[in-house]
Short mmCIF file of C-alpha atoms in Angstrom, two decimals:
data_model
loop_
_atom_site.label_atom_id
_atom_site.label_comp_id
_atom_site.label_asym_id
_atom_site.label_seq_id
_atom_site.Cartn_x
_atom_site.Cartn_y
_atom_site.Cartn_z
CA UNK Y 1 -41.46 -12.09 -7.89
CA UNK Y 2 -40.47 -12.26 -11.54
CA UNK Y 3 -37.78 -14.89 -12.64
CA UNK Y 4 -35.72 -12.28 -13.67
CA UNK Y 5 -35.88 -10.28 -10.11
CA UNK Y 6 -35.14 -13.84 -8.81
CA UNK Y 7 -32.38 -14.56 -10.57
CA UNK Y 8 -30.74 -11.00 -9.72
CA UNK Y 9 -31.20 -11.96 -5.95
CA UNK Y 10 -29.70 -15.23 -6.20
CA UNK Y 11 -26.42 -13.92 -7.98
CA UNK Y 12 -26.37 -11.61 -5.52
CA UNK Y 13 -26.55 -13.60 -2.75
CA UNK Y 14 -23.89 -15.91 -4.05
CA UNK Y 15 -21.46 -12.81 -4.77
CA UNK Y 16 -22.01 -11.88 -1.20
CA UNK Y 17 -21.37 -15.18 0.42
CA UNK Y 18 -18.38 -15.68 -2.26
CA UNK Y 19 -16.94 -12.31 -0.73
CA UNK Y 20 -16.94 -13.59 2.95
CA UNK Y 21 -15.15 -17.09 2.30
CA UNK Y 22 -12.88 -15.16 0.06
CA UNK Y 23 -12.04 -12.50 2.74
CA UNK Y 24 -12.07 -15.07 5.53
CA UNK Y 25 -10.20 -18.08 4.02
CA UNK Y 26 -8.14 -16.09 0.91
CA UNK Y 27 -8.14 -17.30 -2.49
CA UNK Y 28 -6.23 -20.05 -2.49
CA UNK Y 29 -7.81 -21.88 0.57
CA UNK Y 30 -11.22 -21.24 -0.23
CA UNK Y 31 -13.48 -23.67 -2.04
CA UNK Y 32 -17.00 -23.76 -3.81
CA UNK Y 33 -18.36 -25.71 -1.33
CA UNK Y 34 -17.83 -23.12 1.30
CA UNK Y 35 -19.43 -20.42 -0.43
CA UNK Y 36 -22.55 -22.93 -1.33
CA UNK Y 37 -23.06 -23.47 2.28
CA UNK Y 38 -22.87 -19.80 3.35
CA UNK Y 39 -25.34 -18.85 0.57
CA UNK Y 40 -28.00 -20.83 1.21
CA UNK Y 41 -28.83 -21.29 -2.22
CA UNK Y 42 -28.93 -24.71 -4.48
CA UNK Y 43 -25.77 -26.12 -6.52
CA UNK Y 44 -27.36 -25.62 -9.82
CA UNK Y 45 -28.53 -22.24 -9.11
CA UNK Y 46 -24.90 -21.46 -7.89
CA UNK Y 47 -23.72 -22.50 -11.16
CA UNK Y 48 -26.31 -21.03 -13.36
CA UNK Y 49 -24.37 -17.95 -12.26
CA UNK Y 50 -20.75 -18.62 -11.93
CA UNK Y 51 -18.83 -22.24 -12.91
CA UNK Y 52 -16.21 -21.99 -11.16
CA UNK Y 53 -14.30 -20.34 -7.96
CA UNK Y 54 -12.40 -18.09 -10.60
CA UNK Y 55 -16.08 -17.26 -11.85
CA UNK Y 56 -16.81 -15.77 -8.66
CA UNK Y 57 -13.64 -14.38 -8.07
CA UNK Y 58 -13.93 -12.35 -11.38
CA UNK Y 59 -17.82 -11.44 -10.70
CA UNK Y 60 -16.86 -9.96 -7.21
CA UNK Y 61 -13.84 -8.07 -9.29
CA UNK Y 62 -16.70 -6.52 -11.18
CA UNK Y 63 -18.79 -5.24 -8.58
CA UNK Y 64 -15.73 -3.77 -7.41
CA UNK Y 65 -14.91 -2.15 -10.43
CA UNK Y 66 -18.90 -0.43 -10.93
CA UNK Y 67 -19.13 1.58 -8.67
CA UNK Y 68 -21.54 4.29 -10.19
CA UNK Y 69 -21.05 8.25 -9.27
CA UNK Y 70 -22.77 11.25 -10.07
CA UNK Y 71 -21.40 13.76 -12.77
CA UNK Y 72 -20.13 16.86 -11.05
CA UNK Y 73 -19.17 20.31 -12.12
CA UNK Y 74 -15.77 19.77 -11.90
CA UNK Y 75 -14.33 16.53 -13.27
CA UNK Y 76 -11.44 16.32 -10.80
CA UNK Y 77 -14.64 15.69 -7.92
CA UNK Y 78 -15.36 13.32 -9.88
CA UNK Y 79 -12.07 11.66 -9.42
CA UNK Y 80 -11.67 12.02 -6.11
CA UNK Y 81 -15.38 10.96 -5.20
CA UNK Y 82 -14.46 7.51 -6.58
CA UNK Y 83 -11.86 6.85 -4.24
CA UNK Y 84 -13.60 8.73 -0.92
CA UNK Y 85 -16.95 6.46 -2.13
CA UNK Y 86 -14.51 3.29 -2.16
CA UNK Y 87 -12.85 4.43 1.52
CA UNK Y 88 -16.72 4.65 2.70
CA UNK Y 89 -17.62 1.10 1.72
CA UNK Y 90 -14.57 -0.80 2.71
CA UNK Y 91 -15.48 -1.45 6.02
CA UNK Y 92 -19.17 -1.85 5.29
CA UNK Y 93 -19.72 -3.40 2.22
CA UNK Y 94 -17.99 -7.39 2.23
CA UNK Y 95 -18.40 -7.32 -1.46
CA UNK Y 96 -15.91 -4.05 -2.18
CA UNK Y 97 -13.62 -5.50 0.84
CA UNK Y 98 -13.04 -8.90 -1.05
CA UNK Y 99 -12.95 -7.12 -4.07
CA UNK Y 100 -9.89 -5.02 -2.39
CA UNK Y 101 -8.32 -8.19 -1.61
CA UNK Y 102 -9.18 -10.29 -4.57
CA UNK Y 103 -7.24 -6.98 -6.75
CA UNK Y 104 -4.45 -7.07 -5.07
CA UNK Y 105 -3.75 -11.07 -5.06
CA UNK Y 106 -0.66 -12.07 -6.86
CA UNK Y 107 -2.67 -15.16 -7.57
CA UNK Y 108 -5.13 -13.46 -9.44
CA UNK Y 109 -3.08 -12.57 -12.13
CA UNK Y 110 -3.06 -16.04 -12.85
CA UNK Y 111 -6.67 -16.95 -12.30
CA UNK Y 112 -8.74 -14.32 -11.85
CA UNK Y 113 -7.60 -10.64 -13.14
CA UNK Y 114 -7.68 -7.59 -10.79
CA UNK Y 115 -9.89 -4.53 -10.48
CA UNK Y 116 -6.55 -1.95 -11.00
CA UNK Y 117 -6.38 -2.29 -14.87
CA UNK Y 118 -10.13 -1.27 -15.19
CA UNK Y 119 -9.69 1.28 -11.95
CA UNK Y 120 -6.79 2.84 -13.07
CA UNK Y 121 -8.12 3.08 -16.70
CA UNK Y 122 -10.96 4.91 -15.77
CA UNK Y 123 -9.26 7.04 -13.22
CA UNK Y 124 -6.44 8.18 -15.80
CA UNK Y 125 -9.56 8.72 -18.28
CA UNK Y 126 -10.95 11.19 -15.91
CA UNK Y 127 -8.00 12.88 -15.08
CA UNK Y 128 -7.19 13.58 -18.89
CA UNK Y 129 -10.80 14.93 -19.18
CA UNK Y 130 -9.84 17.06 -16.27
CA UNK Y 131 -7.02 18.32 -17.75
CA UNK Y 132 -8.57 18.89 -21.60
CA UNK Y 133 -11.17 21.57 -19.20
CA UNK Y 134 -7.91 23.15 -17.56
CA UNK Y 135 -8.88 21.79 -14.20
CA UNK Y 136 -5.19 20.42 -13.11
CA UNK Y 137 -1.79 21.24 -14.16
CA UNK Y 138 0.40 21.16 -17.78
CA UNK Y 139 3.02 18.60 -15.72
CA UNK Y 140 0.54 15.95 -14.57
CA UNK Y 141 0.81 13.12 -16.84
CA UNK Y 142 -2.68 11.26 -16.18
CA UNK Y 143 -1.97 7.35 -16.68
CA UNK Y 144 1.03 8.29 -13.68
CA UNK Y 145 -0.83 10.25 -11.35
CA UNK Y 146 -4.00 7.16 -11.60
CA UNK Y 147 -1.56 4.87 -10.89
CA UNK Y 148 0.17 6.54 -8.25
CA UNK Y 149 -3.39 6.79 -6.67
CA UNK Y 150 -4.13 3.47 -6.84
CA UNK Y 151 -0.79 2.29 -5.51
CA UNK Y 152 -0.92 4.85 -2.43
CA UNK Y 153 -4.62 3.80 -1.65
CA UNK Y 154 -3.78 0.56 -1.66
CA UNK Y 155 -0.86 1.14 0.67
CA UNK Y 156 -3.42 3.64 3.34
CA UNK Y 157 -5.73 0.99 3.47
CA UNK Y 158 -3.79 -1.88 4.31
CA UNK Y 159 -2.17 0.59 6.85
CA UNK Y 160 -5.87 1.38 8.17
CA UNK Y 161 -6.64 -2.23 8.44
CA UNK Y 162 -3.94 -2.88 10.77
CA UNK Y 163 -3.93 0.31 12.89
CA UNK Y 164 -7.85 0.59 13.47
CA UNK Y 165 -9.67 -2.37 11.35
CA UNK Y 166 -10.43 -0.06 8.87
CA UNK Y 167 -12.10 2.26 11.19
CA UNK Y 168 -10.07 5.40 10.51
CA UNK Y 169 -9.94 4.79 6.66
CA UNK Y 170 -12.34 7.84 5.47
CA UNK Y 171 -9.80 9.95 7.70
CA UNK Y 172 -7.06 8.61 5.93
CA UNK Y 173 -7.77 8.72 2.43
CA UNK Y 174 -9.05 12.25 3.38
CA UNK Y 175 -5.51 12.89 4.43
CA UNK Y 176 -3.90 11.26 0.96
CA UNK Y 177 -6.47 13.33 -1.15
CA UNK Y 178 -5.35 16.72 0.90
CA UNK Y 179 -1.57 15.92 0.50
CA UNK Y 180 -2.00 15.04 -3.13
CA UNK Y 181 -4.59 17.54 -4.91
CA UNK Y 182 -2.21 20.59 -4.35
CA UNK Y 183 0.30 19.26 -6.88
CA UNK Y 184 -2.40 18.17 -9.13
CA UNK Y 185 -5.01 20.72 -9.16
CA UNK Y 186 -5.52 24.11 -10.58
CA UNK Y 187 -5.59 26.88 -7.53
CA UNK Y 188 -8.94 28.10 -8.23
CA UNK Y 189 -10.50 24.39 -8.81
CA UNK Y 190 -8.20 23.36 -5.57
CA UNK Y 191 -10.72 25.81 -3.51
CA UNK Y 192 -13.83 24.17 -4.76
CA UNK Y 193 -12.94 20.63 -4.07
CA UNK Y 194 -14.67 18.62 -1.24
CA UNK Y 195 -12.02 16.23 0.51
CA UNK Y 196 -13.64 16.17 3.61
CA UNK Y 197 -13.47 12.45 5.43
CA UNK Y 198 -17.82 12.26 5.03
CA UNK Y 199 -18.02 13.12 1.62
CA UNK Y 200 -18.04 9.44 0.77
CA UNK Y 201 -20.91 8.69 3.57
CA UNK Y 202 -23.13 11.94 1.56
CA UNK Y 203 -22.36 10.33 -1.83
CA UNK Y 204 -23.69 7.18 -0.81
CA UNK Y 205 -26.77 8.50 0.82
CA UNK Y 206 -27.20 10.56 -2.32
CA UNK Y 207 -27.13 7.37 -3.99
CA UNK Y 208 -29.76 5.62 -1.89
CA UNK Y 209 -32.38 8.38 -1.84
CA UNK Y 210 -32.00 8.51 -5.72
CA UNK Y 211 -32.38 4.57 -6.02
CA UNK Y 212 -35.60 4.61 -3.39
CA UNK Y 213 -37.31 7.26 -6.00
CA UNK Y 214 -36.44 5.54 -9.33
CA UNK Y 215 -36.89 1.94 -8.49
CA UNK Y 216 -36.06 -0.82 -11.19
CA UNK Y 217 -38.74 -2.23 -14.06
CA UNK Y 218 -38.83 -4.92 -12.89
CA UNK Y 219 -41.49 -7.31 -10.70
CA UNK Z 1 40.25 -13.16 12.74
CA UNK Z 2 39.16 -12.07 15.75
CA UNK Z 3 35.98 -13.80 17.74
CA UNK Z 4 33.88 -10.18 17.90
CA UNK Z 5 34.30 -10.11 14.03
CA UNK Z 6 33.90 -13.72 13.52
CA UNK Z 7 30.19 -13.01 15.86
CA UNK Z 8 29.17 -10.44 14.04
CA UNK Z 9 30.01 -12.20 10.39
CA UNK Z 10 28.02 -15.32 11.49
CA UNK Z 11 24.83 -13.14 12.75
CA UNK Z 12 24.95 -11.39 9.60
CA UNK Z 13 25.05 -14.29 7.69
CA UNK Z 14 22.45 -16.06 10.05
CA UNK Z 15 20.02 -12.82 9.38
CA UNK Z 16 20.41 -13.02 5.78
CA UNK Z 17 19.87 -16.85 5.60
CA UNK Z 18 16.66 -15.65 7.58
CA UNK Z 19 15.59 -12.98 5.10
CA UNK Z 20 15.70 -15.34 2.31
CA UNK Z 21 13.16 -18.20 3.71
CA UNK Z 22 11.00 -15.70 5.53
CA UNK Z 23 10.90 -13.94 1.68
CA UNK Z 24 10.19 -17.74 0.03
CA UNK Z 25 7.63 -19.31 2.93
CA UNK Z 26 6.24 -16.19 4.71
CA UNK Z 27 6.98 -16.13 8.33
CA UNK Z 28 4.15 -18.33 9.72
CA UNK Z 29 5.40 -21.35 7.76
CA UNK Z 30 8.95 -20.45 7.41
CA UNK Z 31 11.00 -22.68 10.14
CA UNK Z 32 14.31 -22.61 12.37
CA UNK Z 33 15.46 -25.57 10.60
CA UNK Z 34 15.15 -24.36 6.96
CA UNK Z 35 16.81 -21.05 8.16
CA UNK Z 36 19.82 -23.56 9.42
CA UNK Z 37 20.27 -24.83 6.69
CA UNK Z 38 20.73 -21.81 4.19
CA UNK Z 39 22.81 -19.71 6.73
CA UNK Z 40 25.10 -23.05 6.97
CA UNK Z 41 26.11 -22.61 10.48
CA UNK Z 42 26.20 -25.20 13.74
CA UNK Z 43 22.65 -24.68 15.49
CA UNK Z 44 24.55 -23.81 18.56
CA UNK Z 45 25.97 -20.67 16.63
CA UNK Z 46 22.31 -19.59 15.68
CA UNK Z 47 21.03 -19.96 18.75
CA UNK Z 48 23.76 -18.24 20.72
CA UNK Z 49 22.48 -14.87 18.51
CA UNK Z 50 18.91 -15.89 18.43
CA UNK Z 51 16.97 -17.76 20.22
CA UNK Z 52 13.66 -18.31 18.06
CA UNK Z 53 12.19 -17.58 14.75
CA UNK Z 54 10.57 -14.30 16.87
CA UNK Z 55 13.97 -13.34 17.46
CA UNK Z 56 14.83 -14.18 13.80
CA UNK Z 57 12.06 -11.68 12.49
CA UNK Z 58 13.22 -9.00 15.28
CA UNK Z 59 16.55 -9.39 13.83
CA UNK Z 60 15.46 -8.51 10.35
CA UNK Z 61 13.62 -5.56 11.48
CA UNK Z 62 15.78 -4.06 13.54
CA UNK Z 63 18.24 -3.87 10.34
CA UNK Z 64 15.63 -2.21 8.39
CA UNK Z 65 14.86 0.65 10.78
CA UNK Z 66 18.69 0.94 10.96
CA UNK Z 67 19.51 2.64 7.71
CA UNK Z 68 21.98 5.37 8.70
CA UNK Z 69 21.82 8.23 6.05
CA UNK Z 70 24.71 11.66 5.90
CA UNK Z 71 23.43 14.42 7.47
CA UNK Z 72 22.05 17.50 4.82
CA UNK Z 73 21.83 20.99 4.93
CA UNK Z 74 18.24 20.75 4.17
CA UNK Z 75 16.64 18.67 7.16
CA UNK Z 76 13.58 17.65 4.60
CA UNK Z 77 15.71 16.50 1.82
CA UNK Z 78 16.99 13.33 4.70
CA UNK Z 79 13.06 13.27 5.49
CA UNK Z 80 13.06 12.36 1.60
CA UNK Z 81 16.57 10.67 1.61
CA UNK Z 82 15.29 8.07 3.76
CA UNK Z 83 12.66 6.19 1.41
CA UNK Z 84 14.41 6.75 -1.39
CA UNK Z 85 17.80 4.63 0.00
CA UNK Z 86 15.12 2.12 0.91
CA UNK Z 87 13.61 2.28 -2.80
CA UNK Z 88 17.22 1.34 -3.96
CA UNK Z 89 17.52 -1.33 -1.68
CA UNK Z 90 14.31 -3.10 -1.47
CA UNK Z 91 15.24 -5.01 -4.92
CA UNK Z 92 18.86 -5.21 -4.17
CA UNK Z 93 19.34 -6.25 -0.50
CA UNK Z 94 17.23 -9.64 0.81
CA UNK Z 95 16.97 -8.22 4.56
CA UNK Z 96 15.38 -4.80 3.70
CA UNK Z 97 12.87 -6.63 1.51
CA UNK Z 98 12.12 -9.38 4.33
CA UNK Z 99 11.60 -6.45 6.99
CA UNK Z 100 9.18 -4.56 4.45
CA UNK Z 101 7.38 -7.74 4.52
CA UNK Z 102 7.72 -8.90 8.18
CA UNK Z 103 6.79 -5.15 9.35
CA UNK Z 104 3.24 -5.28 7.68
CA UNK Z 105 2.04 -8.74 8.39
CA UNK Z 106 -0.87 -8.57 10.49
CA UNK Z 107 0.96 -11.62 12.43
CA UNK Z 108 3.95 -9.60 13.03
CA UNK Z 109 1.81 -7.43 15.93
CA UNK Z 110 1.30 -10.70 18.22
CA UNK Z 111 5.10 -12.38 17.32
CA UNK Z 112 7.59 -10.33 16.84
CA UNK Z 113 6.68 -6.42 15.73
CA UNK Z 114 6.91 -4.00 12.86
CA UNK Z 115 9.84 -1.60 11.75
CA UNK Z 116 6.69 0.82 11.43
CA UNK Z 117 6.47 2.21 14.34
CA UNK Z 118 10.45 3.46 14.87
CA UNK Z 119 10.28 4.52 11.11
CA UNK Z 120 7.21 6.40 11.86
CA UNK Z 121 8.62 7.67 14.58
CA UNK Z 122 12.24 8.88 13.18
CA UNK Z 123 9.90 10.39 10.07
CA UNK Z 124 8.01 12.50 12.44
CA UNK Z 125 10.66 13.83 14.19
CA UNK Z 126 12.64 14.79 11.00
CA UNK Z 127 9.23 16.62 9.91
CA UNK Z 128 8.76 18.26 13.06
CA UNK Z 129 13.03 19.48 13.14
CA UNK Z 130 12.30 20.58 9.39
CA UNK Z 131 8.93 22.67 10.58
CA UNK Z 132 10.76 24.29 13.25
CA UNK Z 133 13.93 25.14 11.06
CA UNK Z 134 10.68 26.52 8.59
CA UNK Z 135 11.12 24.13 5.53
CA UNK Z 136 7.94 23.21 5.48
CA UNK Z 137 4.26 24.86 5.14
CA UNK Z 138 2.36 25.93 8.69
CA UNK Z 139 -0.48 23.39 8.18
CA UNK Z 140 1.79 19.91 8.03
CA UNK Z 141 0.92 17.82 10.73
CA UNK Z 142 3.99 15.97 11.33
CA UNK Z 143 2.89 12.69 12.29
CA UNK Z 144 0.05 12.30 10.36
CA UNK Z 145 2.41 13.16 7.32
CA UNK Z 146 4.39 10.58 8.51
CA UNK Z 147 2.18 8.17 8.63
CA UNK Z 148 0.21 9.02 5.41
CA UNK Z 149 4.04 8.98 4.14
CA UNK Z 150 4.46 4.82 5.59
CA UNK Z 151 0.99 4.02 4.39
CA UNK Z 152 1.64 5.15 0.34
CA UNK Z 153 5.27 3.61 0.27
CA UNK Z 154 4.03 0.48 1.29
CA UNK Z 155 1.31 0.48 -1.12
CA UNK Z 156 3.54 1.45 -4.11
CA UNK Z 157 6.17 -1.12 -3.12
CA UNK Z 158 3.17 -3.67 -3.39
CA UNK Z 159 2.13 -2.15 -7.12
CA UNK Z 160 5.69 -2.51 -7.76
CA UNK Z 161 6.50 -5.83 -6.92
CA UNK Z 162 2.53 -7.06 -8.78
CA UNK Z 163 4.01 -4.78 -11.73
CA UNK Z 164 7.08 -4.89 -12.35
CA UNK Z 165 8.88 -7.65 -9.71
CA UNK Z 166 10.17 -4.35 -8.22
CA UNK Z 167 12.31 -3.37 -11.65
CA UNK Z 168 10.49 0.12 -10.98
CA UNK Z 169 10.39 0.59 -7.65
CA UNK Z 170 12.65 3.82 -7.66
CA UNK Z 171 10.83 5.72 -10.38
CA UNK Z 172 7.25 5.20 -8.22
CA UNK Z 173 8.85 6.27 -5.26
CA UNK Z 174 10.47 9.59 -7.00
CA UNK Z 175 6.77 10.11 -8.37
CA UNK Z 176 5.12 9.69 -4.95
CA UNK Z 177 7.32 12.19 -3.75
CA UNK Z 178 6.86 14.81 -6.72
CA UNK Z 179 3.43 14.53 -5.61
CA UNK Z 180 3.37 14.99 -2.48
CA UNK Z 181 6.42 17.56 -1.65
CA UNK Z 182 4.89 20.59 -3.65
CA UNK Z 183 2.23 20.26 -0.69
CA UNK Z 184 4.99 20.23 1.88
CA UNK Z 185 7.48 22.03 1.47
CA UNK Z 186 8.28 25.85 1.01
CA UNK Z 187 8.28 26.77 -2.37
CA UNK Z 188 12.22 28.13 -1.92
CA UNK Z 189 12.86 24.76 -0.06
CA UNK Z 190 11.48 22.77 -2.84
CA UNK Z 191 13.07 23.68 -5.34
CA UNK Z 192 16.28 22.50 -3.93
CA UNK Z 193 15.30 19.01 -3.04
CA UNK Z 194 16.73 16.08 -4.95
CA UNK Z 195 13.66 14.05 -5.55
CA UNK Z 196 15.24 12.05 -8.18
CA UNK Z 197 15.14 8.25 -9.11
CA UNK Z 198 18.72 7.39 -8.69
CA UNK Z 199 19.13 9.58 -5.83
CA UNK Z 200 18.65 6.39 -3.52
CA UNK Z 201 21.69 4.61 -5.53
CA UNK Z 202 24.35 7.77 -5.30
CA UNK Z 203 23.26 7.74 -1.43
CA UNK Z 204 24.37 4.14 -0.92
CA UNK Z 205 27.45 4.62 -3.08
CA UNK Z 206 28.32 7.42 -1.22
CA UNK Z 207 27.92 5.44 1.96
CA UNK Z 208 29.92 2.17 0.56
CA UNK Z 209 32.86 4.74 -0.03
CA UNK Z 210 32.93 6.27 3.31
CA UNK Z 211 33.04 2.65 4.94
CA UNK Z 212 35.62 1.79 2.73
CA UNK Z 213 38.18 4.73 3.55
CA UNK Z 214 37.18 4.36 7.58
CA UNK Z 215 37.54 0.13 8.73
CA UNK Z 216 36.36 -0.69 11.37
CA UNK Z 217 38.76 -0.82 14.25
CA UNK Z 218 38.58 -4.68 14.39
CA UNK Z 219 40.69 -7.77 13.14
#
């Protein structure tokens, strides 16, 4: 294995272990120590990587925030396949769910940042892209409607944590997306638009298959 | 003054003293003894309304679920009516703003309970009284629009407070509704709702007058 590879591995293994004291302890509680012991790998490589809990917090915060998608034919998929992607990895991936938490963390303004800025950025970016093709209405004002979206995910998974564990939350953000694209999008695009609660589950086994046929150059 | 107003003044008091530490500690480390202290009553007075911090919290949320609103010709403008009082309140009045949090800590579901449910429930109901009366479109689900309705208030009270310390709170929640009402309601329906910021503050001024010209038959 090439040190390189290596390397990759051990960061990720520490951003994973960082994600499950972080989501089982909170911020605040947690300490470096923790997260050495649950990822089994050395001090110094830990802090090759990341020199401080703040470090980690910010790395995790990053994952969270590059989460790749295809391009589609119309933008506005594009939009909403971000946030159905996001609704299928929250309850499987420990890395997106601490990221989730880490986000919306008072605290973090302080010491670590947030995802939203970066989320919401990118999310009013696409939506003004969406509207410069003709894809949503002449009243939506982008940098509102992101941040409306963000705020009203937030809220729909926080309410599917404590009603099911997460377990409904593709359902639910189904549910937001169906409630909110009439008022956003353009009749005829409004017809083409996949909301369904699985399209997150097909996007990330698109995903998978396309990362088993193109592996990385590296080893 | 007579002893049933005296009662009720010293619970009120007693539930506001309570809305204030639960709002600085959190409820798990908020105690009976700090919450004596700001309400500045005997301990026998507390206890004679409530007898533990449970009963403190169930206090609290009972107000919140409580708000009584005027009756409109329109049943989906009080459907509406109803989070937009709350979005005037929740930076305004302590015990609203202790029950929003109370009502969505996980904790809450072993202790002492959420206003959720009952607002979920009266939400539903106004839905379903507005689908039969025909305001809305055939395909709302009323519960689940409840629901979804619960799950994106709380989330852009949360983006508020992280935001803006709740300074906007009124403006998000007349956006969340822009967006989502078009999807709702009948287009002739619609266009005579009253989805606007300071709607919430001319409903509670309204109400303030109406208790003024009508006392209470006490003292």
């Amino acid at each position: 294995m090439a040190q390189q590879e290596r390397a990759i591995r051990t960061r990720r293994a520490v951003i994973e272990a960082a994600a499950q004291v972080f989501a089982e302890y909170g911020y605040a509680a947690a300490t470096v120590s923790d997260i050495l012991k649950v990822a089994n790998v050395t001090k110094g490589a830990l802090y090759f990587h990341f020199d401080s809990k703040e470090a980690l917090a910010r790395g995790i915060i990053e994952a969270q925030a590059q989460q790749a998608l295809p391009a589609q034919d119309v933008k506005l998929q594009e939009w909403v396949d971000q946030g159905l992607l996001i609704a299928h990895l929250l309850p499987r991936d420990p890395v997106i769910r601490a990221g989730a938490v880490l986000s919306s963390d008072p605290l973090g303004r302080e010491h670590y940042g947030s995802a939203w800025p970066a989320l919401i950025d990118r999310s009013a970016l696409a939506l003004a892209e969406a509207k410069e093709r003709g894809e949503i209405l002449g009243h939506i004002m982008p940098r509102q409607t992101a941040e409306l979206l963000a705020a009203s995910f937030h809220g729909v998974q926080l309410f599917s944590q404590l009603e099911s564990g997460m377990a409904d939350i593709e359902h639910r953000v189904s549910v937001l997306y169906e409630h909110l694209m009439p008022t956003i999008a353009l009749p005829a695009v409004l017809a083409r638009l996949d909301l369904a609660p699985d399209r997150g589950a097909r996007l990330y086994a698109q995903a998978e298959a396309t990362a088993t046929q193109q592996p990385a150059a590296v080893g």
